[in-house]
PDB file of C-alpha atoms and ligand atoms in Angstrom:
ATOM      1  CA  MET A 967       0.055  -0.060  -0.067  1.00  0.00           C
ATOM      2  CA  HIS A 968       2.848   2.444   0.562  1.00  0.00           C
ATOM      3  CA  LYS A 969       4.243   1.773  -2.997  1.00  0.00           C
ATOM      4  CA  ALA A 970       0.790   2.425  -4.257  1.00  0.00           C
ATOM      5  CA  GLY A 971       0.567   5.716  -2.095  1.00  0.00           C
ATOM      6  CA  LEU A 972       3.922   7.108  -3.119  1.00  0.00           C
ATOM      7  CA  ILE A 973       3.064   6.501  -6.918  1.00  0.00           C
ATOM      8  CA  LEU A 974      -0.334   7.993  -6.470  1.00  0.00           C
ATOM      9  CA  HIS A 975       1.399  11.136  -4.656  1.00  0.00           C
ATOM     10  CA  GLN A 976       3.661  11.622  -7.761  1.00  0.00           C
ATOM     11  CA  GLY A 977       0.740  11.302 -10.248  1.00  0.00           C
ATOM     12  CA  LEU A 978      -1.325  13.896  -8.215  1.00  0.00           C
ATOM     13  CA  ASP A 979       1.707  16.187  -8.388  1.00  0.00           C
ATOM     14  CA  ALA A 980       1.851  15.897 -12.165  1.00  0.00           C
ATOM     15  CA  VAL A 981      -1.943  16.699 -12.321  1.00  0.00           C
ATOM     16  CA  VAL A 982      -1.632  19.568 -10.206  1.00  0.00           C
ATOM     17  CA  ALA A 983       1.278  20.920 -12.122  1.00  0.00           C
ATOM     18  CA  ALA A 984      -0.851  20.309 -15.359  1.00  0.00           C
ATOM     19  CA  ALA A 985      -3.962  22.115 -14.038  1.00  0.00           C
ATOM     20  CA  GLN A 986      -3.708  25.526 -15.880  1.00  0.00           C
ATOM     21  CA  PRO A 987      -6.063  27.463 -17.687  1.00  0.00           C
ATOM     22  CA  GLY A 988      -6.776  26.180 -21.143  1.00  0.00           C
ATOM     23  CA  ILE A 989      -6.123  22.686 -20.278  1.00  0.00           C
ATOM     24  CA  THR A 990      -8.941  20.066 -20.680  1.00  0.00           C
ATOM     25  CA  THR A 991      -9.948  17.665 -17.611  1.00  0.00           C
ATOM     26  CA  ALA A 992      -9.344  14.767 -20.149  1.00  0.00           C
ATOM     27  CA  HIS A 993      -5.796  15.955 -20.357  1.00  0.00           C
ATOM     28  CA  LEU A 994      -5.412  15.685 -16.517  1.00  0.00           C
ATOM     29  CA  ASP A 995      -6.573  12.160 -16.784  1.00  0.00           C
ATOM     30  CA  GLN A 996      -3.846  11.390 -19.555  1.00  0.00           C
ATOM     31  CA  VAL A 997      -1.147  12.944 -17.295  1.00  0.00           C
ATOM     32  CA  PHE A 998      -2.263  10.657 -14.358  1.00  0.00           C
ATOM     33  CA  ARG A 999      -2.428   7.638 -16.745  1.00  0.00           C
ATOM     34  CA  THR A1000       1.054   8.021 -17.872  1.00  0.00           C
ATOM     35  CA  VAL A1001       2.409   8.329 -14.267  1.00  0.00           C
ATOM     36  CA  LEU A1002       0.770   4.952 -13.378  1.00  0.00           C
ATOM     37  CA  ALA A1003       1.948   3.418 -16.527  1.00  0.00           C
ATOM     38  CA  ASP A1004       5.499   4.578 -15.852  1.00  0.00           C
ATOM     39  CA  HIS A1005       5.561   3.051 -12.409  1.00  0.00           C
ATOM     40  CA  GLY A1006       3.902  -0.242 -13.271  1.00  0.00           C
ATOM     41  CA  ALA A1007       0.793   0.726 -11.214  1.00  0.00           C
ATOM     42  CA  THR A1008      -2.751   0.432 -12.409  1.00  0.00           C
ATOM     43  CA  SER A1009      -5.900   2.548 -11.632  1.00  0.00           C
ATOM     44  CA  ASN A1010      -8.724   1.491  -9.007  1.00  0.00           C
ATOM     45  CA  PHE A1011     -10.814   4.170 -10.695  1.00  0.00           C
ATOM     46  CA  LEU A1012     -10.877   3.028 -14.240  1.00  0.00           C
ATOM     47  CA  GLY A1013     -13.653   0.718 -14.702  1.00  0.00           C
ATOM     48  CA  TYR A1014     -15.026   0.961 -11.114  1.00  0.00           C
ATOM     49  CA  HIS A1015     -18.799   0.263 -11.340  1.00  0.00           C
ATOM     50  CA  GLY A1016     -18.068   1.342 -15.096  1.00  0.00           C
ATOM     51  CA  PHE A1017     -16.143   4.746 -14.318  1.00  0.00           C
ATOM     52  CA  PRO A1018     -14.285   5.869 -17.485  1.00  0.00           C
ATOM     53  CA  ALA A1019     -11.136   7.434 -16.213  1.00  0.00           C
ATOM     54  CA  THR A1020      -8.495   7.116 -13.825  1.00  0.00           C
ATOM     55  CA  ILE A1021      -9.116  10.307 -11.901  1.00  0.00           C
ATOM     56  CA  CYS A1022     -12.174  12.248 -10.886  1.00  0.00           C
ATOM     57  CA  ALA A1023     -12.154  15.791 -11.879  1.00  0.00           C
ATOM     58  CA  SER A1024     -14.755  17.829 -10.197  1.00  0.00           C
ATOM     59  CA  VAL A1025     -14.981  21.723 -11.192  1.00  0.00           C
ATOM     60  CA  ASN A1026     -16.513  24.460  -9.123  1.00  0.00           C
ATOM     61  CA  GLU A1027     -20.251  23.368  -8.060  1.00  0.00           C
ATOM     62  CA  GLU A1028     -19.280  19.696  -8.837  1.00  0.00           C
ATOM     63  CA  VAL A1029     -18.464  18.128  -5.463  1.00  0.00           C
ATOM     64  CA  VAL A1030     -17.152  14.531  -6.392  1.00  0.00           C
ATOM     65  CA  HIS A1031     -17.076  11.892  -9.093  1.00  0.00           C
ATOM     66  CA  GLY A1032     -16.640  14.462 -11.891  1.00  0.00           C
ATOM     67  CA  ILE A1033     -15.668  12.617 -15.060  1.00  0.00           C
ATOM     68  CA  PRO A1034     -12.822  14.034 -17.111  1.00  0.00           C
ATOM     69  CA  GLY A1035     -13.538  15.311 -20.543  1.00  0.00           C
ATOM     70  CA  GLU A1036     -13.479  18.059 -23.054  1.00  0.00           C
ATOM     71  CA  ARG A1037     -14.175  20.820 -20.274  1.00  0.00           C
ATOM     72  CA  VAL A1038     -11.645  23.310 -20.561  1.00  0.00           C
ATOM     73  CA  LEU A1039     -10.271  24.895 -17.208  1.00  0.00           C
ATOM     74  CA  GLN A1040     -10.706  28.734 -16.726  1.00  0.00           C
ATOM     75  CA  ASN A1041      -9.010  31.220 -14.868  1.00  0.00           C
ATOM     76  CA  GLY A1042     -10.491  31.081 -11.348  1.00  0.00           C
ATOM     77  CA  ASP A1043     -11.840  27.596 -11.501  1.00  0.00           C
ATOM     78  CA  ILE A1044     -11.514  25.360  -8.312  1.00  0.00           C
ATOM     79  CA  ILE A1045     -11.009  21.566  -9.321  1.00  0.00           C
ATOM     80  CA  SER A1046     -11.042  18.675  -6.860  1.00  0.00           C
ATOM     81  CA  ILE A1047      -8.716  15.770  -8.218  1.00  0.00           C
ATOM     82  CA  ASP A1048      -9.493  12.089  -6.806  1.00  0.00           C
ATOM     83  CA  ALA A1049      -7.472   9.234  -7.788  1.00  0.00           C
ATOM     84  CA  GLY A1050      -5.923   6.144  -6.827  1.00  0.00           C
ATOM     85  CA  ALA A1051      -3.415   3.507  -7.559  1.00  0.00           C
ATOM     86  CA  VAL A1052      -3.076  -0.343  -7.110  1.00  0.00           C
ATOM     87  CA  VAL A1053       0.437  -2.062  -6.629  1.00  0.00           C
ATOM     88  CA  ASP A1054       0.387  -5.799  -6.323  1.00  0.00           C
ATOM     89  CA  GLY A1055      -3.330  -5.742  -5.335  1.00  0.00           C
ATOM     90  CA  TRP A1056      -2.973  -2.977  -2.694  1.00  0.00           C
ATOM     91  CA  HIS A1057      -4.758   0.012  -2.913  1.00  0.00           C
ATOM     92  CA  SER A1058      -4.134   3.849  -2.290  1.00  0.00           C
ATOM     93  CA  ASP A1059      -6.790   6.753  -2.468  1.00  0.00           C
ATOM     94  CA  SER A1060      -6.002  10.468  -2.348  1.00  0.00           C
ATOM     95  CA  ALA A1061      -7.462  13.852  -3.473  1.00  0.00           C
ATOM     96  CA  ARG A1062      -6.452  17.413  -3.814  1.00  0.00           C
ATOM     97  CA  THR A1063      -7.979  20.791  -4.748  1.00  0.00           C
ATOM     98  CA  VAL A1064      -6.432  23.004  -7.213  1.00  0.00           C
ATOM     99  CA  LEU A1065      -7.088  26.691  -7.648  1.00  0.00           C
ATOM    100  CA  VAL A1066      -6.662  27.368 -11.442  1.00  0.00           C
ATOM    101  CA  GLY A1067      -4.864  30.601 -12.344  1.00  0.00           C
ATOM    102  CA  THR A1068      -5.619  33.718 -10.145  1.00  0.00           C
ATOM    103  CA  PRO A1069      -7.968  32.306  -7.493  1.00  0.00           C
ATOM    104  CA  ASP A1070     -11.055  34.135  -5.617  1.00  0.00           C
ATOM    105  CA  PRO A1071      -9.896  34.451  -2.093  1.00  0.00           C
ATOM    106  CA  ALA A1072     -13.293  32.883  -0.792  1.00  0.00           C
ATOM    107  CA  ASN A1073     -12.114  29.665  -2.667  1.00  0.00           C
ATOM    108  CA  VAL A1074      -8.473  29.993  -1.325  1.00  0.00           C
ATOM    109  CA  ARG A1075     -10.226  29.869   2.241  1.00  0.00           C
ATOM    110  CA  LEU A1076     -12.592  26.926   1.276  1.00  0.00           C
ATOM    111  CA  SER A1077      -9.755  24.702   0.086  1.00  0.00           C
ATOM    112  CA  THR A1078      -7.398  25.909   2.966  1.00  0.00           C
ATOM    113  CA  ILE A1079     -10.079  24.955   5.442  1.00  0.00           C
ATOM    114  CA  THR A1080     -10.929  21.525   3.742  1.00  0.00           C
ATOM    115  CA  GLU A1081      -7.295  20.473   3.834  1.00  0.00           C
ATOM    116  CA  GLU A1082      -6.809  21.598   7.184  1.00  0.00           C
ATOM    117  CA  ALA A1083      -9.887  19.682   8.346  1.00  0.00           C
ATOM    118  CA  MET A1084      -8.516  16.705   6.904  1.00  0.00           C
ATOM    119  CA  TRP A1085      -5.168  17.038   8.919  1.00  0.00           C
ATOM    120  CA  ALA A1086      -7.088  17.602  12.057  1.00  0.00           C
ATOM    121  CA  GLY A1087      -8.874  14.319  11.322  1.00  0.00           C
ATOM    122  CA  ILE A1088      -5.577  12.558  10.649  1.00  0.00           C
ATOM    123  CA  ALA A1089      -4.172  13.658  13.699  1.00  0.00           C
ATOM    124  CA  ALA A1090      -7.132  12.581  15.444  1.00  0.00           C
ATOM    125  CA  PHE A1091      -6.699   9.161  13.846  1.00  0.00           C
ATOM    126  CA  ALA A1092      -3.233   8.943  15.518  1.00  0.00           C
ATOM    127  CA  LYS A1093      -4.600   9.152  19.077  1.00  0.00           C
ATOM    128  CA  ALA A1094      -8.299   7.888  18.872  1.00  0.00           C
ATOM    129  CA  LYS A1095      -9.692   5.023  20.358  1.00  0.00           C
ATOM    130  CA  HIS A1096     -12.682   4.869  17.945  1.00  0.00           C
ATOM    131  CA  VAL A1097     -13.300   5.824  14.405  1.00  0.00           C
ATOM    132  CA  GLY A1098     -16.096   8.420  15.395  1.00  0.00           C
ATOM    133  CA  GLU A1099     -13.387  10.616  16.801  1.00  0.00           C
ATOM    134  CA  ILE A1100     -12.013  11.482  13.366  1.00  0.00           C
ATOM    135  CA  GLY A1101     -15.299  12.974  12.281  1.00  0.00           C
ATOM    136  CA  ASN A1102     -15.708  14.795  15.581  1.00  0.00           C
ATOM    137  CA  ALA A1103     -12.170  16.524  15.215  1.00  0.00           C
ATOM    138  CA  ILE A1104     -12.974  17.277  11.341  1.00  0.00           C
ATOM    139  CA  GLU A1105     -16.288  18.950  12.455  1.00  0.00           C
ATOM    140  CA  ASP A1106     -14.790  20.712  15.453  1.00  0.00           C
ATOM    141  CA  TYR A1107     -11.926  22.189  13.249  1.00  0.00           C
ATOM    142  CA  VAL A1108     -14.439  23.568  10.677  1.00  0.00           C
ATOM    143  CA  ARG A1109     -16.936  25.270  12.979  1.00  0.00           C
ATOM    144  CA  ALA A1110     -14.118  27.056  14.773  1.00  0.00           C
ATOM    145  CA  GLN A1111     -13.348  28.805  11.643  1.00  0.00           C
ATOM    146  CA  PRO A1112     -14.304  32.569  11.829  1.00  0.00           C
ATOM    147  CA  GLY A1113     -15.960  33.927   8.709  1.00  0.00           C
ATOM    148  CA  GLU A1114     -18.291  32.596   6.356  1.00  0.00           C
ATOM    149  CA  PRO A1115     -19.613  29.199   7.579  1.00  0.00           C
ATOM    150  CA  LEU A1116     -18.841  26.281   5.387  1.00  0.00           C
ATOM    151  CA  GLY A1117     -21.204  22.975   4.946  1.00  0.00           C
ATOM    152  CA  ILE A1118     -19.329  19.722   5.463  1.00  0.00           C
ATOM    153  CA  LEU A1119     -21.058  17.320   2.931  1.00  0.00           C
ATOM    154  CA  GLU A1120     -22.711  14.050   4.617  1.00  0.00           C
ATOM    155  CA  ASP A1121     -23.774  12.265   1.457  1.00  0.00           C
ATOM    156  CA  TYR A1122     -20.127  10.856   0.875  1.00  0.00           C
ATOM    157  CA  VAL A1123     -17.728   9.718   3.648  1.00  0.00           C
ATOM    158  CA  GLY A1124     -14.234   8.154   4.047  1.00  0.00           C
ATOM    159  CA  HIS A1125     -13.802   4.625   4.393  1.00  0.00           C
ATOM    160  CA  GLY A1126     -11.140   1.751   4.939  1.00  0.00           C
ATOM    161  CA  ILE A1127      -8.812   0.835   2.281  1.00  0.00           C
ATOM    162  CA  GLY A1128      -6.491  -2.182   1.651  1.00  0.00           C
ATOM    163  CA  SER A1129      -6.949  -5.030  -0.782  1.00  0.00           C
ATOM    164  CA  ALA A1130      -9.936  -2.932  -2.215  1.00  0.00           C
ATOM    165  CA  MET A1131     -10.423   0.690  -2.691  1.00  0.00           C
ATOM    166  CA  HIS A1132     -13.639   0.939  -0.452  1.00  0.00           C
ATOM    167  CA  GLN A1133     -13.826  -1.287   2.738  1.00  0.00           C
ATOM    168  CA  ALA A1134     -15.349  -0.861   6.105  1.00  0.00           C
ATOM    169  CA  PRO A1135     -15.718   1.048   8.123  1.00  0.00           C
ATOM    170  CA  ASP A1136     -17.320   4.419   7.186  1.00  0.00           C
ATOM    171  CA  VAL A1137     -15.462   7.274   8.099  1.00  0.00           C
ATOM    172  CA  PHE A1138     -17.834  10.210   8.833  1.00  0.00           C
ATOM    173  CA  ASN A1139     -16.741  13.803   8.221  1.00  0.00           C
ATOM    174  CA  TYR A1140     -18.832  15.205  10.978  1.00  0.00           C
ATOM    175  CA  ARG A1141     -20.170  14.430  14.441  1.00  0.00           C
ATOM    176  CA  SER A1142     -22.385  11.544  13.597  1.00  0.00           C
ATOM    177  CA  GLY A1143     -23.262  10.809  17.331  1.00  0.00           C
ATOM    178  CA  MET A1144     -21.835   7.240  16.790  1.00  0.00           C
ATOM    179  CA  ARG A1145     -18.620   5.852  18.501  1.00  0.00           C
ATOM    180  CA  GLY A1146     -17.736   3.695  15.315  1.00  0.00           C
ATOM    181  CA  PRO A1147     -15.649   0.758  15.490  1.00  0.00           C
ATOM    182  CA  ARG A1148     -12.769   0.623  17.675  1.00  0.00           C
ATOM    183  CA  ILE A1149      -9.289   1.397  15.824  1.00  0.00           C
ATOM    184  CA  LYS A1150      -6.645  -1.271  15.876  1.00  0.00           C
ATOM    185  CA  ALA A1151      -3.135  -1.608  14.469  1.00  0.00           C
ATOM    186  CA  GLY A1152      -3.381  -2.514  10.792  1.00  0.00           C
ATOM    187  CA  MET A1153      -6.348  -0.316  10.022  1.00  0.00           C
ATOM    188  CA  VAL A1154      -5.954   1.919   7.088  1.00  0.00           C
ATOM    189  CA  LEU A1155      -8.529   4.585   6.578  1.00  0.00           C
ATOM    190  CA  ALA A1156      -9.072   7.150   3.809  1.00  0.00           C
ATOM    191  CA  ILE A1157      -9.890  10.438   5.273  1.00  0.00           C
ATOM    192  CA  GLU A1158     -11.658  12.667   2.842  1.00  0.00           C
ATOM    193  CA  PRO A1159     -13.665  15.814   4.051  1.00  0.00           C
ATOM    194  CA  MET A1160     -15.657  17.616   1.294  1.00  0.00           C
ATOM    195  CA  LEU A1161     -16.613  21.029   2.060  1.00  0.00           C
ATOM    196  CA  VAL A1162     -19.030  23.683   0.412  1.00  0.00           C
ATOM    197  CA  ARG A1163     -19.600  27.316   0.645  1.00  0.00           C
ATOM    198  CA  GLY A1164     -23.316  26.781   0.839  1.00  0.00           C
ATOM    199  CA  ASP A1165     -26.021  24.149   1.453  1.00  0.00           C
ATOM    200  CA  ILE A1166     -24.699  20.668   1.520  1.00  0.00           C
ATOM    201  CA  ALA A1167     -27.810  19.222  -0.367  1.00  0.00           C
ATOM    202  CA  THR A1168     -26.322  17.255  -3.538  1.00  0.00           C
ATOM    203  CA  LYS A1169     -27.597  15.779  -6.688  1.00  0.00           C
ATOM    204  CA  THR A1170     -26.105  13.199  -9.316  1.00  0.00           C
ATOM    205  CA  LEU A1171     -26.089  14.559 -13.091  1.00  0.00           C
ATOM    206  CA  ASP A1172     -27.647  12.500 -15.885  1.00  0.00           C
ATOM    207  CA  ASP A1173     -24.005  11.065 -16.607  1.00  0.00           C
ATOM    208  CA  ASP A1174     -24.825   8.907 -13.203  1.00  0.00           C
ATOM    209  CA  TRP A1175     -21.438  10.032 -11.678  1.00  0.00           C
ATOM    210  CA  THR A1176     -20.901  13.870 -11.241  1.00  0.00           C
ATOM    211  CA  VAL A1177     -22.342  15.118  -8.020  1.00  0.00           C
ATOM    212  CA  VAL A1178     -23.186  18.734  -7.789  1.00  0.00           C
ATOM    213  CA  THR A1179     -24.399  21.055  -5.009  1.00  0.00           C
ATOM    214  CA  LEU A1180     -28.178  21.764  -5.356  1.00  0.00           C
ATOM    215  CA  ASP A1181     -27.547  25.461  -4.815  1.00  0.00           C
ATOM    216  CA  GLY A1182     -24.420  25.776  -7.160  1.00  0.00           C
ATOM    217  CA  SER A1183     -22.151  26.541  -4.456  1.00  0.00           C
ATOM    218  CA  TYR A1184     -18.482  25.617  -4.933  1.00  0.00           C
ATOM    219  CA  ALA A1185     -16.867  22.695  -3.239  1.00  0.00           C
ATOM    220  CA  SER A1186     -13.456  21.197  -2.186  1.00  0.00           C
ATOM    221  CA  GLN A1187     -12.054  17.955  -1.354  1.00  0.00           C
ATOM    222  CA  TRP A1188      -8.749  16.650   0.111  1.00  0.00           C
ATOM    223  CA  GLU A1189      -8.073  13.209   1.003  1.00  0.00           C
ATOM    224  CA  HIS A1190      -5.216  11.046   2.196  1.00  0.00           C
ATOM    225  CA  SER A1191      -4.865   7.251   3.005  1.00  0.00           C
ATOM    226  CA  VAL A1192      -3.389   6.861   6.474  1.00  0.00           C
ATOM    227  CA  ALA A1193      -2.127   3.600   8.150  1.00  0.00           C
ATOM    228  CA  ARG A1194      -2.240   3.222  11.949  1.00  0.00           C
ATOM    229  CA  HIS A1195       0.301   0.552  12.943  1.00  0.00           C
ATOM    230  CA  LYS A1196       1.713  -0.658  16.496  1.00  0.00           C
ATOM    231  CA  GLU A1197       4.037   2.361  16.737  1.00  0.00           C
ATOM    232  CA  GLY A1198       2.181   5.206  15.249  1.00  0.00           C
ATOM    233  CA  ILE A1199       0.507   6.296  12.016  1.00  0.00           C
ATOM    234  CA  TRP A1200       1.919   7.090   8.619  1.00  0.00           C
ATOM    235  CA  VAL A1201       0.154   8.885   5.700  1.00  0.00           C
ATOM    236  CA  ILE A1202       0.864   6.386   2.992  1.00  0.00           C
ATOM    237  CA  THR A1203       0.026   9.022   0.259  1.00  0.00           C
ATOM    238  CA  SER A1204       2.565  11.513   1.361  1.00  0.00           C
ATOM    239  CA  PRO A1205       6.372  10.963   0.954  1.00  0.00           C
ATOM    240  CA  ASP A1206       7.017  12.212   4.723  1.00  0.00           C
ATOM    241  CA  GLY A1207       4.213  10.243   6.170  1.00  0.00           C
ATOM    242  CA  GLY A1208       2.500  13.495   7.026  1.00  0.00           C
ATOM    243  CA  ALA A1209       4.982  14.953   9.309  1.00  0.00           C
ATOM    244  CA  ALA A1210       5.324  18.603   7.973  1.00  0.00           C
ATOM    245  CA  ASN A1211       1.518  19.117   8.520  1.00  0.00           C
ATOM    246  CA  LEU A1212       0.978  16.789  11.801  1.00  0.00           C
ATOM    247  CA  ALA A1213       3.930  18.719  13.655  1.00  0.00           C
ATOM    248  CA  ARG A1214       1.339  21.483  14.741  1.00  0.00           C
ATOM    249  CA  TYR A1215      -0.920  18.806  16.119  1.00  0.00           C
ATOM    250  CA  GLY A1216       2.138  17.135  18.405  1.00  0.00           C
ATOM    251  CA  VAL A1217       1.924  14.259  15.904  1.00  0.00           C
ATOM    252  CA  THR A1218       5.183  12.588  14.707  1.00  0.00           C
ATOM    253  CA  PRO A1219       4.419   9.976  11.879  1.00  0.00           C
ATOM    254  CA  VAL A1220       6.279   6.822  12.440  1.00  0.00           C
ATOM    255  CA  PRO A1221       7.620   4.809   9.419  1.00  0.00           C
ATOM    256  CA  ILE A1222       5.788   1.384   8.860  1.00  0.00           C
ATOM    257  CA  PRO A1223       8.008  -1.459  10.018  1.00  0.00           C
ATOM    258  CA  GLN A1224       9.439  -3.121   7.009  1.00  0.00           C
ATOM    259  CA  ASN A1225       9.826  -7.132   6.946  1.00  0.00           C
TER     260      ASN A1225
HETATM  261 MG1   MG B 980     -10.818   9.199  -3.180  1.00  0.00          MG
HETATM  262 MG1   MG B 981     -11.921   7.716  -0.868  1.00  0.00          MG
END
């Protein structure tokens, strides 16, 4: 899974660098495909319930599951890129939000808070006894931010990951009121808050995939796959295991023991 995580990280780096005004989302999918192929990894998105691409590219009011295509990125767009990789049957899953060209400060704030909410959730996973504590930490972080209130999507949640992309347990991004399963060494979770600048109600478009906000408000998604092992946690989709972003929470990631 660690190998799959590092290849995914490289692929997302390449996609983020390519996400410029005038580029199609289909091109971003091609960029990601090339990185997977160059490293001998395969996609867990392509063909998933018939999904036709290796990345989800969700622009502006699209929240998740956007299909790459002929849409041309415009200056000021906010695009969430979600992707995964498989190596030797082991999966990774990660997402980043990209601000295209000169961004609207309100969208910068949306993406920054969504990313930090993810890190707050990851930090909680390092010390939590139950999975529900992750959602509590995410919601508490978001609610504590001054200024325009942001909505936390409830229709889509994080998940366990391993020999398949989506496994138990569900990882809620909000205070669900449920303790959730007990956390054990060996658990790997995809922690992936999705925030919107308006109402959290969504609908799926006629393509059967693209999820948009009903009120047209803009959305952001950030995601990492994170392993909890006997000695600590390690973010498998980040080369430093999350060290740079977890230091402010007093969490030091511990490399996964090799055998
Ligand atoms: Mg994902
Ligand atoms: Mg996921």
